[in-house]
PDB file of C-alpha atoms and ligand atoms in Angstrom:
ATOM      1  CA  MET A 234      45.325 -34.530 -18.257  1.00 85.00           C
ATOM      2  CA  LEU A 235      43.154 -31.339 -17.855  1.00 91.00           C
ATOM      3  CA  CYS A 236      44.924 -28.484 -16.534  1.00 92.00           C
ATOM      4  CA  ARG A 237      45.208 -24.606 -16.527  1.00 95.00           C
ATOM      5  CA  LEU A 238      46.987 -23.137 -19.435  1.00 96.00           C
ATOM      6  CA  ASP A 239      49.456 -20.958 -17.327  1.00 94.00           C
ATOM      7  CA  LYS A 240      50.504 -23.969 -15.308  1.00 92.00           C
ATOM      8  CA  PHE A 241      50.983 -26.176 -18.461  1.00 93.00           C
ATOM      9  CA  LEU A 242      53.337 -23.360 -19.980  1.00 94.00           C
ATOM     10  CA  GLY A 243      55.124 -23.365 -16.490  1.00 89.00           C
ATOM     11  CA  MET A 244      55.539 -27.286 -16.847  1.00 85.00           C
ATOM     12  CA  THR A 245      56.714 -27.300 -20.255  1.00 87.00           C
ATOM     13  CA  CYS A 246      58.532 -24.089 -20.877  1.00 85.00           C
ATOM     14  CA  HIS A 247      60.009 -23.234 -17.424  1.00 80.00           C
ATOM     15  CA  LEU A 248      57.934 -20.098 -17.204  1.00 88.00           C
ATOM     16  CA  THR A 249      56.763 -18.791 -13.727  1.00 90.00           C
ATOM     17  CA  ARG A 250      52.970 -18.374 -13.365  1.00 91.00           C
ATOM     18  CA  GLN A 251      53.529 -14.650 -13.876  1.00 94.00           C
ATOM     19  CA  GLU A 252      55.644 -15.069 -16.916  1.00 94.00           C
ATOM     20  CA  ALA A 253      53.021 -17.598 -18.292  1.00 95.00           C
ATOM     21  CA  LYS A 254      50.313 -15.041 -18.061  1.00 94.00           C
ATOM     22  CA  THR A 255      52.350 -12.416 -19.740  1.00 95.00           C
ATOM     23  CA  VAL A 256      53.103 -14.306 -22.592  1.00 95.00           C
ATOM     24  CA  ILE A 257      49.240 -15.307 -22.872  1.00 95.00           C
ATOM     25  CA  ARG A 258      48.268 -11.701 -22.668  1.00 93.00           C
ATOM     26  CA  LYS A 259      50.903 -10.973 -25.302  1.00 93.00           C
ATOM     27  CA  LYS A 260      49.037 -13.356 -27.582  1.00 93.00           C
ATOM     28  CA  LEU A 261      52.339 -15.685 -28.222  1.00 94.00           C
ATOM     29  CA  VAL A 262      50.167 -18.861 -27.358  1.00 96.00           C
ATOM     30  CA  LEU A 263      47.991 -20.639 -29.439  1.00 96.00           C
ATOM     31  CA  VAL A 264      45.281 -23.454 -28.279  1.00 96.00           C
ATOM     32  CA  ASP A 265      44.145 -25.483 -31.419  1.00 96.00           C
ATOM     33  CA  GLY A 266      45.216 -22.506 -33.752  1.00 95.00           C
ATOM     34  CA  THR A 267      43.114 -20.052 -31.832  1.00 96.00           C
ATOM     35  CA  PHE A 268      44.996 -17.304 -29.748  1.00 95.00           C
ATOM     36  CA  ALA A 269      44.522 -17.815 -25.870  1.00 96.00           C
ATOM     37  CA  THR A 270      43.549 -14.897 -23.913  1.00 94.00           C
ATOM     38  CA  ARG A 271      42.826 -16.438 -20.355  1.00 95.00           C
ATOM     39  CA  PRO A 272      45.585 -18.026 -18.181  1.00 95.00           C
ATOM     40  CA  GLU A 273      43.153 -20.020 -16.163  1.00 95.00           C
ATOM     41  CA  GLN A 274      41.633 -21.666 -19.423  1.00 95.00           C
ATOM     42  CA  LYS A 275      41.545 -25.349 -18.922  1.00 96.00           C
ATOM     43  CA  ILE A 276      43.325 -27.427 -21.649  1.00 96.00           C
ATOM     44  CA  ASP A 277      43.386 -31.135 -22.071  1.00 94.00           C
ATOM     45  CA  THR A 278      47.217 -32.160 -22.588  1.00 91.00           C
ATOM     46  CA  GLU A 279      46.269 -35.274 -24.620  1.00 89.00           C
ATOM     47  CA  THR A 280      43.898 -33.910 -27.222  1.00 94.00           C
ATOM     48  CA  GLN A 281      44.618 -30.139 -27.603  1.00 95.00           C
ATOM     49  CA  LYS A 282      47.620 -28.623 -29.560  1.00 95.00           C
ATOM     50  CA  ILE A 283      49.405 -25.956 -27.691  1.00 96.00           C
ATOM     51  CA  THR A 284      51.951 -23.727 -29.522  1.00 96.00           C
ATOM     52  CA  TYR A 285      53.970 -21.178 -28.034  1.00 95.00           C
ATOM     53  CA  GLN A 286      56.211 -18.962 -30.228  1.00 91.00           C
ATOM     54  CA  GLY A 287      55.365 -21.204 -32.965  1.00 89.00           C
ATOM     55  CA  GLU A 288      56.351 -24.375 -31.308  1.00 92.00           C
ATOM     56  CA  GLU A 289      54.203 -27.199 -30.345  1.00 94.00           C
ATOM     57  CA  LEU A 290      54.481 -27.867 -26.465  1.00 94.00           C
ATOM     58  CA  LEU A 291      54.431 -31.508 -25.400  1.00 89.00           C
ATOM     59  CA  TYR A 292      53.639 -32.535 -21.980  1.00 87.00           C
ATOM     60  CA  GLU A 293      55.991 -35.249 -20.561  1.00 87.00           C
ATOM     61  CA  GLU A 294      55.081 -36.860 -17.241  1.00 86.00           C
ATOM     62  CA  PHE A 295      58.477 -38.240 -16.746  1.00 94.00           C
ATOM     63  CA  VAL A 296      61.706 -36.958 -17.866  1.00 94.00           C
ATOM     64  CA  TYR A 297      65.219 -38.644 -17.634  1.00 97.00           C
ATOM     65  CA  TYR A 298      68.580 -36.987 -18.002  1.00 97.00           C
ATOM     66  CA  MET A 299      72.099 -38.507 -17.745  1.00 98.00           C
ATOM     67  CA  LEU A 300      74.518 -36.166 -16.032  1.00 98.00           C
ATOM     68  CA  ASN A 301      78.457 -36.358 -16.127  1.00 98.00           C
ATOM     69  CA  LYS A 302      78.768 -35.032 -12.617  1.00 98.00           C
ATOM     70  CA  PRO A 303      81.366 -32.821 -11.823  1.00 98.00           C
ATOM     71  CA  ALA A 304      83.428 -32.705  -8.491  1.00 98.00           C
ATOM     72  CA  GLY A 305      82.337 -30.000  -6.053  1.00 98.00           C
ATOM     73  CA  VAL A 306      78.782 -30.384  -6.709  1.00 98.00           C
ATOM     74  CA  VAL A 307      76.222 -32.179  -4.346  1.00 98.00           C
ATOM     75  CA  SER A 308      73.934 -35.182  -5.259  1.00 97.00           C
ATOM     76  CA  ALA A 309      70.754 -33.484  -3.734  1.00 96.00           C
ATOM     77  CA  THR A 310      68.052 -30.985  -4.824  1.00 96.00           C
ATOM     78  CA  LYS A 311      68.873 -28.475  -2.154  1.00 95.00           C
ATOM     79  CA  ASP A 312      72.120 -27.388  -0.328  1.00 96.00           C
ATOM     80  CA  ASN A 313      72.914 -24.458   1.665  1.00 96.00           C
ATOM     81  CA  LEU A 314      76.742 -24.420   0.964  1.00 96.00           C
ATOM     82  CA  HIS A 315      77.418 -26.018  -2.531  1.00 96.00           C
ATOM     83  CA  LYS A 316      75.880 -25.924  -5.928  1.00 97.00           C
ATOM     84  CA  THR A 317      73.444 -28.975  -6.439  1.00 98.00           C
ATOM     85  CA  VAL A 318      73.332 -31.196  -9.448  1.00 98.00           C
ATOM     86  CA  LEU A 319      69.856 -29.591 -10.140  1.00 97.00           C
ATOM     87  CA  ASP A 320      71.540 -26.004 -10.530  1.00 96.00           C
ATOM     88  CA  ILE A 321      73.329 -27.641 -13.501  1.00 97.00           C
ATOM     89  CA  LEU A 322      70.181 -27.983 -15.285  1.00 94.00           C
ATOM     90  CA  THR A 323      69.608 -24.384 -15.708  1.00 86.00           C
ATOM     91  CA  SER A 324      67.580 -24.512 -19.032  1.00 80.00           C
ATOM     92  CA  GLU A 325      65.340 -27.436 -17.984  1.00 84.00           C
ATOM     93  CA  ASN A 326      62.150 -27.551 -15.775  1.00 81.00           C
ATOM     94  CA  VAL A 327      63.810 -29.252 -12.572  1.00 87.00           C
ATOM     95  CA  SER A 328      60.389 -29.259 -10.632  1.00 83.00           C
ATOM     96  CA  GLY A 329      60.204 -32.809  -9.199  1.00 90.00           C
ATOM     97  CA  LEU A 330      63.605 -33.985 -10.360  1.00 95.00           C
ATOM     98  CA  PHE A 331      65.835 -35.910  -8.137  1.00 97.00           C
ATOM     99  CA  PRO A 332      69.213 -37.639  -8.374  1.00 98.00           C
ATOM    100  CA  VAL A 333      68.976 -41.572  -8.389  1.00 97.00           C
ATOM    101  CA  GLY A 334      71.408 -42.548  -5.696  1.00 95.00           C
ATOM    102  CA  ARG A 335      74.170 -40.434  -4.359  1.00 96.00           C
ATOM    103  CA  LEU A 336      77.950 -39.585  -5.335  1.00 98.00           C
ATOM    104  CA  ASP A 337      80.089 -37.904  -3.031  1.00 98.00           C
ATOM    105  CA  LEU A 338      81.036 -34.276  -3.376  1.00 98.00           C
ATOM    106  CA  ASP A 339      84.334 -35.270  -5.004  1.00 98.00           C
ATOM    107  CA  THR A 340      83.188 -38.102  -7.070  1.00 98.00           C
ATOM    108  CA  GLU A 341      82.382 -37.495 -10.786  1.00 98.00           C
ATOM    109  CA  GLY A 342      80.481 -39.391 -13.419  1.00 98.00           C
ATOM    110  CA  LEU A 343      77.225 -41.137 -14.168  1.00 98.00           C
ATOM    111  CA  LEU A 344      74.174 -39.722 -12.316  1.00 98.00           C
ATOM    112  CA  LEU A 345      70.685 -40.187 -13.487  1.00 98.00           C
ATOM    113  CA  LEU A 346      68.073 -37.326 -12.713  1.00 98.00           C
ATOM    114  CA  THR A 347      64.504 -37.928 -13.297  1.00 97.00           C
ATOM    115  CA  ASN A 348      61.007 -37.437 -11.670  1.00 95.00           C
ATOM    116  CA  ASP A 349      60.059 -41.178 -12.121  1.00 96.00           C
ATOM    117  CA  GLY A 350      59.934 -42.257  -8.335  1.00 96.00           C
ATOM    118  CA  GLU A 351      59.269 -45.874  -9.329  1.00 95.00           C
ATOM    119  CA  LEU A 352      62.257 -46.176 -11.602  1.00 96.00           C
ATOM    120  CA  GLY A 353      64.359 -44.245  -8.958  1.00 96.00           C
ATOM    121  CA  HIS A 354      63.343 -46.771  -6.374  1.00 95.00           C
ATOM    122  CA  ASN A 355      63.977 -49.795  -8.613  1.00 94.00           C
ATOM    123  CA  LEU A 356      67.415 -48.752  -9.156  1.00 96.00           C
ATOM    124  CA  THR A 357      68.495 -47.739  -5.612  1.00 95.00           C
ATOM    125  CA  SER A 358      66.470 -50.216  -3.626  1.00 94.00           C
ATOM    126  CA  PRO A 359      69.087 -52.528  -1.499  1.00 93.00           C
ATOM    127  CA  ALA A 360      66.831 -55.513  -2.315  1.00 92.00           C
ATOM    128  CA  LYS A 361      67.528 -54.969  -6.220  1.00 93.00           C
ATOM    129  CA  HIS A 362      71.409 -55.269  -6.149  1.00 94.00           C
ATOM    130  CA  VAL A 363      71.738 -53.009  -9.080  1.00 96.00           C
ATOM    131  CA  SER A 364      75.501 -52.913 -10.242  1.00 96.00           C
ATOM    132  CA  LYS A 365      77.511 -49.885 -10.436  1.00 97.00           C
ATOM    133  CA  GLN A 366      80.897 -49.608 -11.979  1.00 98.00           C
ATOM    134  CA  TYR A 367      83.509 -47.076 -10.857  1.00 98.00           C
ATOM    135  CA  GLU A 368      86.794 -46.102 -12.155  1.00 98.00           C
ATOM    136  CA  VAL A 369      89.226 -45.669  -9.270  1.00 98.00           C
ATOM    137  CA  LEU A 370      92.636 -44.086  -8.794  1.00 98.00           C
ATOM    138  CA  VAL A 371      94.419 -44.904  -5.514  1.00 98.00           C
ATOM    139  CA  GLU A 372      97.529 -44.417  -3.758  1.00 97.00           C
ATOM    140  CA  GLY A 373      99.995 -47.316  -4.015  1.00 97.00           C
ATOM    141  CA  GLU A 374     100.289 -50.540  -5.877  1.00 97.00           C
ATOM    142  CA  LEU A 375      97.309 -52.829  -6.125  1.00 97.00           C
ATOM    143  CA  THR A 376      98.081 -56.610  -5.848  1.00 94.00           C
ATOM    144  CA  PRO A 377      95.914 -59.440  -7.251  1.00 93.00           C
ATOM    145  CA  GLU A 378      95.261 -60.568  -3.789  1.00 95.00           C
ATOM    146  CA  ILE A 379      92.933 -57.418  -3.212  1.00 96.00           C
ATOM    147  CA  CYS A 380      90.979 -58.767  -6.054  1.00 97.00           C
ATOM    148  CA  GLU A 381      89.996 -61.656  -4.117  1.00 97.00           C
ATOM    149  CA  THR A 382      89.399 -59.547  -0.824  1.00 98.00           C
ATOM    150  CA  PHE A 383      86.924 -57.690  -3.129  1.00 98.00           C
ATOM    151  CA  GLN A 384      85.442 -61.050  -4.343  1.00 97.00           C
ATOM    152  CA  ASN A 385      84.997 -62.607  -1.280  1.00 97.00           C
ATOM    153  CA  GLY A 386      83.396 -59.539   0.754  1.00 97.00           C
ATOM    154  CA  MET A 387      84.899 -57.518   3.573  1.00 98.00           C
ATOM    155  CA  ASP A 388      83.775 -56.025   7.054  1.00 97.00           C
ATOM    156  CA  ILE A 389      83.532 -52.312   6.526  1.00 97.00           C
ATOM    157  CA  GLY A 390      81.605 -51.875   9.644  1.00 96.00           C
ATOM    158  CA  GLU A 391      78.163 -52.716   8.442  1.00 96.00           C
ATOM    159  CA  LYS A 392      75.835 -55.483   9.865  1.00 95.00           C
ATOM    160  CA  HIS A 393      76.936 -57.782   6.952  1.00 95.00           C
ATOM    161  CA  LEU A 394      80.265 -58.281   4.808  1.00 97.00           C
ATOM    162  CA  THR A 395      80.376 -56.380   1.560  1.00 97.00           C
ATOM    163  CA  ARG A 396      78.584 -58.376  -1.319  1.00 97.00           C
ATOM    164  CA  PRO A 397      80.999 -60.109  -3.808  1.00 97.00           C
ATOM    165  CA  SER A 398      82.514 -57.235  -5.974  1.00 98.00           C
ATOM    166  CA  GLU A 399      84.733 -57.154  -9.067  1.00 98.00           C
ATOM    167  CA  LEU A 400      88.365 -55.492  -9.015  1.00 98.00           C
ATOM    168  CA  ILE A 401      89.828 -55.234 -12.360  1.00 98.00           C
ATOM    169  CA  ILE A 402      93.446 -53.569 -11.861  1.00 98.00           C
ATOM    170  CA  LEU A 403      94.330 -51.597 -14.999  1.00 98.00           C
ATOM    171  CA  GLU A 404      97.668 -49.862 -13.865  1.00 97.00           C
ATOM    172  CA  SER A 405      99.529 -50.715 -10.749  1.00 97.00           C
ATOM    173  CA  GLY A 406     102.495 -48.521  -9.510  1.00 97.00           C
ATOM    174  CA  ALA A 407     103.000 -45.644  -7.053  1.00 97.00           C
ATOM    175  CA  LYS A 408      99.299 -44.699  -8.053  1.00 98.00           C
ATOM    176  CA  SER A 409      97.137 -47.378  -9.518  1.00 98.00           C
ATOM    177  CA  ARG A 410      93.978 -47.295 -11.543  1.00 98.00           C
ATOM    178  CA  ALA A 411      91.133 -50.067 -11.382  1.00 98.00           C
ATOM    179  CA  LEU A 412      87.656 -50.733 -12.189  1.00 98.00           C
ATOM    180  CA  VAL A 413      85.444 -51.831  -9.445  1.00 98.00           C
ATOM    181  CA  THR A 414      81.998 -53.145  -9.675  1.00 98.00           C
ATOM    182  CA  ILE A 415      79.697 -53.225  -6.542  1.00 98.00           C
ATOM    183  CA  SER A 416      75.866 -54.285  -6.341  1.00 96.00           C
ATOM    184  CA  GLU A 417      74.981 -52.236  -3.173  1.00 95.00           C
ATOM    185  CA  GLY A 418      75.321 -48.544  -2.118  1.00 93.00           C
ATOM    186  CA  LYS A 419      76.586 -47.951   1.521  1.00 95.00           C
ATOM    187  CA  PHE A 420      77.678 -44.675   2.313  1.00 95.00           C
ATOM    188  CA  HIS A 421      81.286 -43.753   0.827  1.00 97.00           C
ATOM    189  CA  GLN A 422      81.224 -47.562  -0.092  1.00 97.00           C
ATOM    190  CA  VAL A 423      84.155 -47.711  -2.468  1.00 98.00           C
ATOM    191  CA  LYS A 424      86.366 -45.594  -0.404  1.00 98.00           C
ATOM    192  CA  ARG A 425      85.515 -47.729   2.514  1.00 98.00           C
ATOM    193  CA  MET A 426      86.280 -50.848   0.873  1.00 98.00           C
ATOM    194  CA  PHE A 427      89.849 -49.495  -0.226  1.00 98.00           C
ATOM    195  CA  ALA A 428      90.407 -48.076   3.203  1.00 98.00           C
ATOM    196  CA  HIS A 429      89.820 -51.358   4.711  1.00 97.00           C
ATOM    197  CA  CYS A 430      92.550 -52.875   2.441  1.00 97.00           C
ATOM    198  CA  GLY A 431      94.827 -49.852   3.277  1.00 97.00           C
ATOM    199  CA  TYR A 432      94.540 -47.498   0.131  1.00 97.00           C
ATOM    200  CA  SER A 433      93.127 -44.214  -0.041  1.00 97.00           C
ATOM    201  CA  VAL A 434      91.182 -43.084  -2.963  1.00 98.00           C
ATOM    202  CA  LEU A 435      92.442 -40.203  -4.928  1.00 98.00           C
ATOM    203  CA  TYR A 436      89.955 -39.999  -7.588  1.00 98.00           C
ATOM    204  CA  LEU A 437      86.301 -41.741  -8.130  1.00 98.00           C
ATOM    205  CA  LYS A 438      84.221 -41.731 -11.243  1.00 98.00           C
ATOM    206  CA  ARG A 439      81.113 -43.663 -11.819  1.00 98.00           C
ATOM    207  CA  LEU A 440      80.965 -45.192 -15.360  1.00 98.00           C
ATOM    208  CA  LYS A 441      77.880 -47.485 -15.241  1.00 98.00           C
ATOM    209  CA  MET A 442      74.641 -48.222 -13.248  1.00 97.00           C
ATOM    210  CA  GLY A 443      72.736 -51.197 -14.291  1.00 96.00           C
ATOM    211  CA  SER A 444      72.495 -51.129 -17.931  1.00 96.00           C
ATOM    212  CA  LEU A 445      73.293 -47.416 -18.202  1.00 97.00           C
ATOM    213  CA  THR A 446      76.842 -46.378 -19.227  1.00 98.00           C
ATOM    214  CA  LEU A 447      78.151 -42.965 -18.952  1.00 98.00           C
ATOM    215  CA  ASP A 448      78.171 -41.378 -22.326  1.00 98.00           C
ATOM    216  CA  GLU A 449      81.802 -40.490 -22.990  1.00 96.00           C
ATOM    217  CA  ASN A 450      80.974 -37.526 -25.092  1.00 98.00           C
ATOM    218  CA  LEU A 451      79.663 -35.818 -21.891  1.00 98.00           C
ATOM    219  CA  ALA A 452      82.315 -33.599 -20.393  1.00 98.00           C
ATOM    220  CA  PRO A 453      82.035 -33.138 -16.585  1.00 98.00           C
ATOM    221  CA  GLY A 454      78.961 -30.877 -15.972  1.00 98.00           C
ATOM    222  CA  GLU A 455      77.282 -31.800 -19.128  1.00 98.00           C
ATOM    223  CA  TYR A 456      74.152 -33.822 -19.453  1.00 98.00           C
ATOM    224  CA  ARG A 457      71.520 -35.143 -22.133  1.00 97.00           C
ATOM    225  CA  ARG A 458      68.161 -36.844 -22.330  1.00 97.00           C
ATOM    226  CA  LEU A 459      68.316 -40.610 -22.131  1.00 98.00           C
ATOM    227  CA  THR A 460      67.709 -42.369 -25.468  1.00 97.00           C
ATOM    228  CA  GLU A 461      64.750 -44.484 -25.658  1.00 96.00           C
ATOM    229  CA  SER A 462      66.820 -47.608 -25.671  1.00 97.00           C
ATOM    230  CA  GLU A 463      68.505 -46.665 -22.767  1.00 97.00           C
ATOM    231  CA  LEU A 464      65.427 -46.062 -20.860  1.00 97.00           C
ATOM    232  CA  ALA A 465      63.792 -49.121 -21.905  1.00 96.00           C
ATOM    233  CA  TYR A 466      66.943 -51.316 -21.023  1.00 95.00           C
ATOM    234  CA  LEU A 467      66.773 -49.598 -17.520  1.00 95.00           C
ATOM    235  CA  LYS A 468      63.042 -50.240 -16.972  1.00 94.00           C
ATOM    236  CA  GLU A 469      63.358 -53.877 -17.893  1.00 91.00           C
ATOM    237  CA  GLY A 470      66.052 -54.185 -15.329  1.00 85.00           C
ATOM    238  CA  LYS A 471      68.698 -55.489 -17.730  1.00 64.00           C
ATOM    239  CA  THR A 472      72.050 -55.253 -16.184  1.00 54.00           C
ATOM    240  CA  ASP A 473      74.077 -55.012 -19.393  1.00 49.00           C
ATOM    241  CA  VAL A 474      73.180 -53.877 -22.827  1.00 45.00           C
TER     242      VAL A 474
HETATM  243  N1  LIG B 566      81.470 -44.843  -3.314  1.00 77.60           N
HETATM  244  C1  LIG B 566      82.043 -43.886  -2.585  1.00 77.60           C
HETATM  245  O1  LIG B 566      82.926 -44.061  -1.841  1.00 77.60           O
HETATM  246  N2  LIG B 566      81.654 -42.763  -3.059  1.00 77.60           N
HETATM  247  C2  LIG B 566      80.928 -42.363  -3.914  1.00 77.60           C
HETATM  248  O2  LIG B 566      80.740 -41.262  -4.436  1.00 77.60           O
HETATM  249  C3  LIG B 566      80.178 -43.490  -4.517  1.00 77.60           C
HETATM  250  C4  LIG B 566      80.453 -44.885  -4.286  1.00 77.60           C
END
């Protein structure tokens, strides 16, 4: 790709155009081993070696981050009231990034952030039925019959019954814990499914989306790049690794 040097610095180093101009004038940027002097210089990102403060800058068209979304943060790129998931990635270039699918304000867990529109579409398109697994804590005892209701589908006020989903009860008591796997993504779907069965959800956390599993080393609010194999499996559309 041919691109202006100051724009390239903006894309790779998270610098504003003005900051990029300043570092070029301060002779901190080398193009093929020679100090650059003109911010408007055209460079070829595929064939030329650009170095800033001794480090080679590599242009990546697409980037992929796994975030453990904390509660209280909105799955959006902009919001007037709350911090957004992009605000968490303070040291990254977030231009063009978007969250793949939505988690409610109070839901935690796995959220993919990328600028790859095609992958985003493939993972969220209703026609693809990508599975999503959640850990859920509900008020009250869960009985085996409710697993059947989840399996058979239920009327949550949409045009069709919910698609067959799996409910695995982990602990049942005054408060109960379960794993639920759905393959669609209607607004507040998990909460509405439990509400339909007479339960209110106290806590919800997404653990999986398609082949991608939340890295348990990520505390809420932490994120990392996807590994090559995680990305390859997601792109292949594998549902389980
Ligand atoms: N279902 C919900 O009810 N909320 C979420 O955030 C995700 C799935």
